[in-house]
Amino acid sequence: LFDDPDNQIQESAWIDLDNKNTFILGSSQYGKTNILQSIIRTIAVSETPITASIYIIDFGSMVLKNFEELNHVGGVVCSSEDEKLKNLFKMLFMEISERKKKLVSVGVSSYGSYVEAGYTDFPRIYLLIDNLTALIELYLETDESLLHIAREGLAVGISIIAANTQTAGVGYKYLSNFANKIALHCNDSTEYMSIFDHVPLQPDDLPGRCILDIDKRMLECQTYLAFNGEKEIERVRNMQKFIAEINKKNNHVKAKRIPSIPAVLSEKHFSDEFQAKADGYRIPIGLT
């Protein structure tokens, strides 16, 4: 909810996730991961796994790992899973390349126009990142994979939503690709100047309180709690209940998984993940 004291209005605040990349800034324990959870919940309620796919890079609190069972989520990458991260980027590069060819063949310039023309063969993709600095420091100091996705992805239906405790370590070349900026409380007040041109106000020292650029005006907002519960364990249980309900509604249709080779490859995993079955004399014996 945003507060507009000049006009004595308090109304719902919305951000455009589809046409802009989003950067969430704030000190620890002030609600960055909660906003990511709210975004996942909103997408899961309003879209199906056929129309929207979510991929998560959780280098933060690891709470987002709980969403791995949600059918909209194609995978969650943690800080030690370097092979899985490479596979995710490789998959997204292939998606960008294939989608560009498809848009050219239809004669449109953007994913939105492609959908308006009645095509539904590509889901919109949301890449959520918790702790962007850790991702850059561990894997991307000499690799511009994420920058390429940030620059090329929006036109083909791939959006990035990233959360971080500070702007140091991120740099202008990354921040310039995020048009949506949400600033929660920061211990260092100079952080606000790093992402906004002008900062006439700062958010109160409260979890979930933030400032947002709404119609070129800086306004203070309060974000919703993603899942009810006084304690974290209560919120996690409500999250798990929500995931089970959503999966049931979607008839167990799943988003495309991040390609990976399990330590033990069972027949069930093979058929569930790759829809690969014996066909006449052709019998699958392994996975490359």
XYZ file of C-alpha atoms in Angstrom:
288
model
C 0.000 0.000 0.000
C 1.317 3.479 -0.789
C 0.784 6.602 1.265
C 0.235 9.905 -0.540
C -0.144 12.537 2.233
C -0.377 15.454 -0.232
C -3.601 14.033 -1.668
C -4.656 12.195 1.524
C -4.731 8.845 -0.294
C -3.681 5.323 0.696
C -4.069 2.813 -2.122
C -2.578 -0.346 -3.610
C 0.930 -0.005 -5.071
C 1.766 -2.165 -8.086
C 4.960 -2.776 -10.046
C 5.238 -3.943 -13.651
C 7.173 -7.222 -13.484
C 6.602 -8.147 -17.127
C 8.120 -5.173 -18.940
C 10.793 -4.052 -16.453
C 13.501 -5.728 -14.402
C 13.154 -5.148 -10.651
C 15.799 -4.391 -8.008
C 14.952 -4.635 -4.282
C 17.379 -2.959 -1.863
C 17.377 -3.163 1.926
C 19.313 -4.175 5.023
C 18.966 -7.665 6.516
C 15.669 -8.555 8.216
C 13.699 -5.711 6.599
C 11.634 -7.741 4.110
C 13.516 -8.321 0.830
C 12.907 -12.082 0.814
C 9.289 -11.495 1.865
C 8.741 -9.355 -1.269
C 10.202 -12.163 -3.406
C 7.810 -14.609 -1.725
C 4.876 -12.241 -2.402
C 5.871 -12.050 -6.072
C 6.033 -15.855 -6.343
C 2.639 -16.151 -4.659
C 1.069 -13.536 -6.960
C 2.383 -15.277 -10.089
C 1.236 -18.705 -8.844
C -2.296 -17.424 -8.124
C -2.749 -15.443 -11.349
C -0.947 -17.719 -13.857
C -0.613 -21.425 -14.626
C 2.709 -23.297 -15.100
C 1.912 -23.238 -18.839
C 1.821 -19.412 -18.989
C 4.472 -18.559 -16.360
C 7.693 -20.242 -15.250
C 9.776 -19.199 -12.237
C 13.483 -19.894 -11.697
C 15.120 -19.002 -8.394
C 18.754 -18.318 -7.465
C 18.806 -18.329 -3.647
C 22.183 -17.240 -2.279
C 20.514 -15.634 0.734
C 18.426 -17.088 3.571
C 17.579 -20.312 1.662
C 13.875 -19.790 2.508
C 13.019 -19.741 -1.218
C 14.202 -23.366 -1.430
C 10.752 -24.198 -0.009
C 9.207 -23.242 -3.359
C 11.058 -26.010 -5.222
C 7.937 -28.213 -5.041
C 5.689 -25.515 -6.593
C 4.788 -26.566 -10.134
C 5.426 -23.040 -11.465
C 9.057 -23.287 -10.289
C 11.468 -24.946 -12.706
C 14.255 -25.133 -10.124
C 16.062 -23.445 -7.251
C 19.837 -22.910 -7.432
C 21.838 -22.571 -4.201
C 25.346 -21.151 -3.725
C 27.181 -24.514 -3.970
C 25.421 -25.687 -7.141
C 27.733 -24.269 -9.817
C 26.817 -26.890 -12.435
C 23.099 -26.251 -11.939
C 23.696 -22.482 -12.280
C 25.589 -22.970 -15.541
C 22.767 -25.177 -16.828
C 20.192 -22.517 -15.892
C 22.059 -19.773 -17.774
C 22.608 -22.079 -20.740
C 18.881 -22.881 -20.824
C 17.941 -19.166 -20.637
C 20.386 -18.321 -23.469
C 18.733 -21.005 -25.611
C 15.302 -19.616 -24.718
C 16.362 -16.094 -25.761
C 17.759 -17.374 -29.071
C 14.718 -19.548 -29.899
C 12.237 -16.832 -28.930
C 13.987 -14.193 -31.049
C 13.722 -16.486 -34.080
C 10.053 -17.117 -33.334
C 9.247 -13.399 -32.991
C 11.010 -12.656 -36.303
C 9.096 -15.462 -38.037
C 5.775 -14.009 -36.847
C 6.820 -10.415 -37.632
C 6.528 -8.870 -34.158
C 9.171 -7.140 -32.046
C 8.193 -8.090 -28.487
C 6.853 -10.946 -26.405
C 3.768 -8.887 -25.482
C 2.867 -8.449 -29.165
C 3.490 -12.164 -29.713
C 0.975 -13.071 -26.991
C -1.525 -10.469 -28.283
C -1.308 -12.169 -31.690
C -2.670 -15.324 -30.048
C 0.502 -17.382 -29.616
C 0.844 -19.281 -26.339
C 3.725 -21.696 -26.947
C 6.223 -19.784 -24.745
C 5.574 -19.083 -21.045
C 6.690 -15.826 -19.509
C 9.832 -16.478 -17.436
C 10.657 -14.833 -14.099
C 14.205 -15.166 -12.741
C 14.336 -14.343 -9.020
C 17.689 -13.713 -7.325
C 18.172 -13.414 -3.561
C 21.585 -11.868 -2.710
C 22.841 -10.555 -6.054
C 26.247 -9.541 -4.654
C 27.037 -13.122 -3.601
C 26.090 -14.392 -7.078
C 28.362 -11.831 -8.768
C 31.294 -12.430 -6.410
C 31.099 -16.222 -6.586
C 30.379 -16.757 -10.274
C 30.041 -13.600 -12.382
C 33.100 -11.407 -11.801
C 34.453 -12.345 -15.248
C 31.198 -13.680 -16.702
C 28.492 -11.395 -18.138
C 25.811 -14.086 -18.511
C 23.348 -12.315 -16.217
C 23.951 -8.957 -17.920
C 23.117 -10.532 -21.280
C 19.856 -11.942 -19.881
C 18.976 -8.568 -18.283
C 19.545 -6.709 -21.577
C 18.013 -9.195 -24.009
C 15.409 -10.970 -21.903
C 12.594 -8.437 -21.516
C 11.862 -8.287 -25.252
C 11.341 -12.064 -25.329
C 9.406 -12.429 -22.057
C 12.165 -13.010 -19.486
C 12.166 -10.724 -16.411
C 14.679 -10.504 -13.557
C 13.733 -9.663 -9.964
C 16.835 -9.289 -7.763
C 17.209 -8.505 -4.055
C 20.359 -7.242 -2.325
C 21.500 -5.675 0.948
C 23.647 -2.995 -0.728
C 24.604 -1.481 -4.072
C 28.349 -1.989 -3.485
C 29.531 -4.955 -5.518
C 26.647 -4.652 -7.975
C 27.834 -1.695 -10.034
C 26.186 0.681 -12.487
C 26.261 -1.718 -15.451
C 23.867 -4.023 -13.550
C 21.745 -1.334 -11.852
C 21.137 0.475 -15.168
C 19.188 -2.566 -16.383
C 16.657 -2.394 -13.501
C 13.875 0.117 -14.179
C 11.815 -0.885 -11.120
C 13.560 -0.030 -7.851
C 12.225 -0.743 -4.360
C 14.180 0.535 -1.351
C 13.461 -0.874 2.102
C 15.190 0.522 5.191
C 18.994 0.739 4.742
C 21.455 1.141 7.633
C 23.566 3.374 5.372
C 21.392 6.258 4.140
C 23.700 6.906 1.159
C 22.404 3.673 -0.411
C 19.192 5.466 -1.459
C 21.181 7.929 -3.566
C 22.793 5.015 -5.413
C 19.527 3.816 -6.953
C 17.335 6.933 -7.073
C 18.089 10.269 -8.771
C 16.614 12.200 -5.880
C 15.464 11.023 -2.460
C 13.112 13.489 -0.759
C 12.219 10.914 1.934
C 13.527 7.717 3.520
C 11.477 4.720 4.709
C 10.785 4.335 8.429
C 12.882 1.832 10.371
C 10.207 -0.888 10.109
C 10.193 -4.293 8.356
C 8.332 -4.054 5.039
C 8.362 -0.243 4.905
C 9.842 0.998 1.623
C 9.991 3.858 -0.868
C 8.862 3.447 -4.448
C 8.765 5.636 -7.544
C 5.068 5.896 -8.453
C 4.260 8.096 -11.461
C 7.616 9.904 -11.051
C 6.881 10.664 -7.392
C 8.735 9.105 -4.448
C 6.165 7.666 -2.041
C 6.391 5.558 1.105
C 4.786 2.109 0.984
C 4.135 -0.843 3.253
C 4.515 -4.317 1.736
C 2.195 -7.182 2.592
C 3.324 -10.221 4.564
C 3.516 -13.027 1.977
C 2.209 -15.750 4.315
C 0.413 -15.388 7.649
C 2.113 -16.346 10.900
C 3.772 -14.707 13.902
C 6.755 -17.100 13.756
C 8.741 -18.145 10.700
C 7.825 -21.833 11.134
C 4.121 -20.882 10.985
C 4.691 -18.918 7.776
C 6.625 -21.833 6.248
C 3.785 -24.254 7.072
C 1.266 -21.888 5.455
C 3.592 -21.630 2.455
C 3.703 -25.437 2.136
C -0.090 -25.604 2.404
C -0.388 -22.942 -0.315
C 2.007 -24.868 -2.605
C -0.043 -28.071 -2.207
C -3.308 -26.222 -3.022
C -1.866 -24.508 -6.116
C -0.326 -27.749 -7.432
C -3.681 -29.496 -7.038
C -5.450 -26.710 -8.964
C -2.961 -26.928 -11.818
C -3.508 -30.637 -12.305
C 0.185 -31.378 -11.743
C 1.296 -29.519 -14.905
C 4.914 -28.429 -14.292
C 7.267 -25.723 -15.535
C 10.284 -26.778 -17.595
C 12.998 -28.006 -15.227
C 16.581 -26.762 -15.088
C 18.495 -29.534 -16.915
C 20.485 -31.694 -14.484
C 21.709 -35.271 -14.166
C 20.753 -36.874 -10.822
C 23.137 -39.124 -8.890
C 20.637 -41.978 -9.276
C 18.497 -41.953 -12.425
C 15.243 -43.798 -11.822
C 12.709 -44.735 -14.481
C 10.131 -42.507 -12.741
C 12.475 -39.464 -12.842
C 13.180 -40.181 -16.498
C 9.520 -40.329 -17.485
C 8.367 -37.475 -15.193
C 11.054 -34.964 -16.155
C 11.652 -35.838 -19.805
C 8.497 -37.723 -20.852
C 10.898 -40.342 -22.273
C 9.444 -43.822 -22.724
C 10.317 -46.972 -24.604
C 9.179 -46.685 -28.235
C 9.201 -49.972 -30.154
C 12.823 -51.043 -30.331
C 14.085 -47.719 -28.975
C 14.717 -48.124 -25.254
C 16.241 -45.230 -23.251
C 19.205 -46.428 -21.184
C 20.628 -43.163 -19.880
C 20.627 -39.361 -19.841
C 23.146 -37.035 -21.400
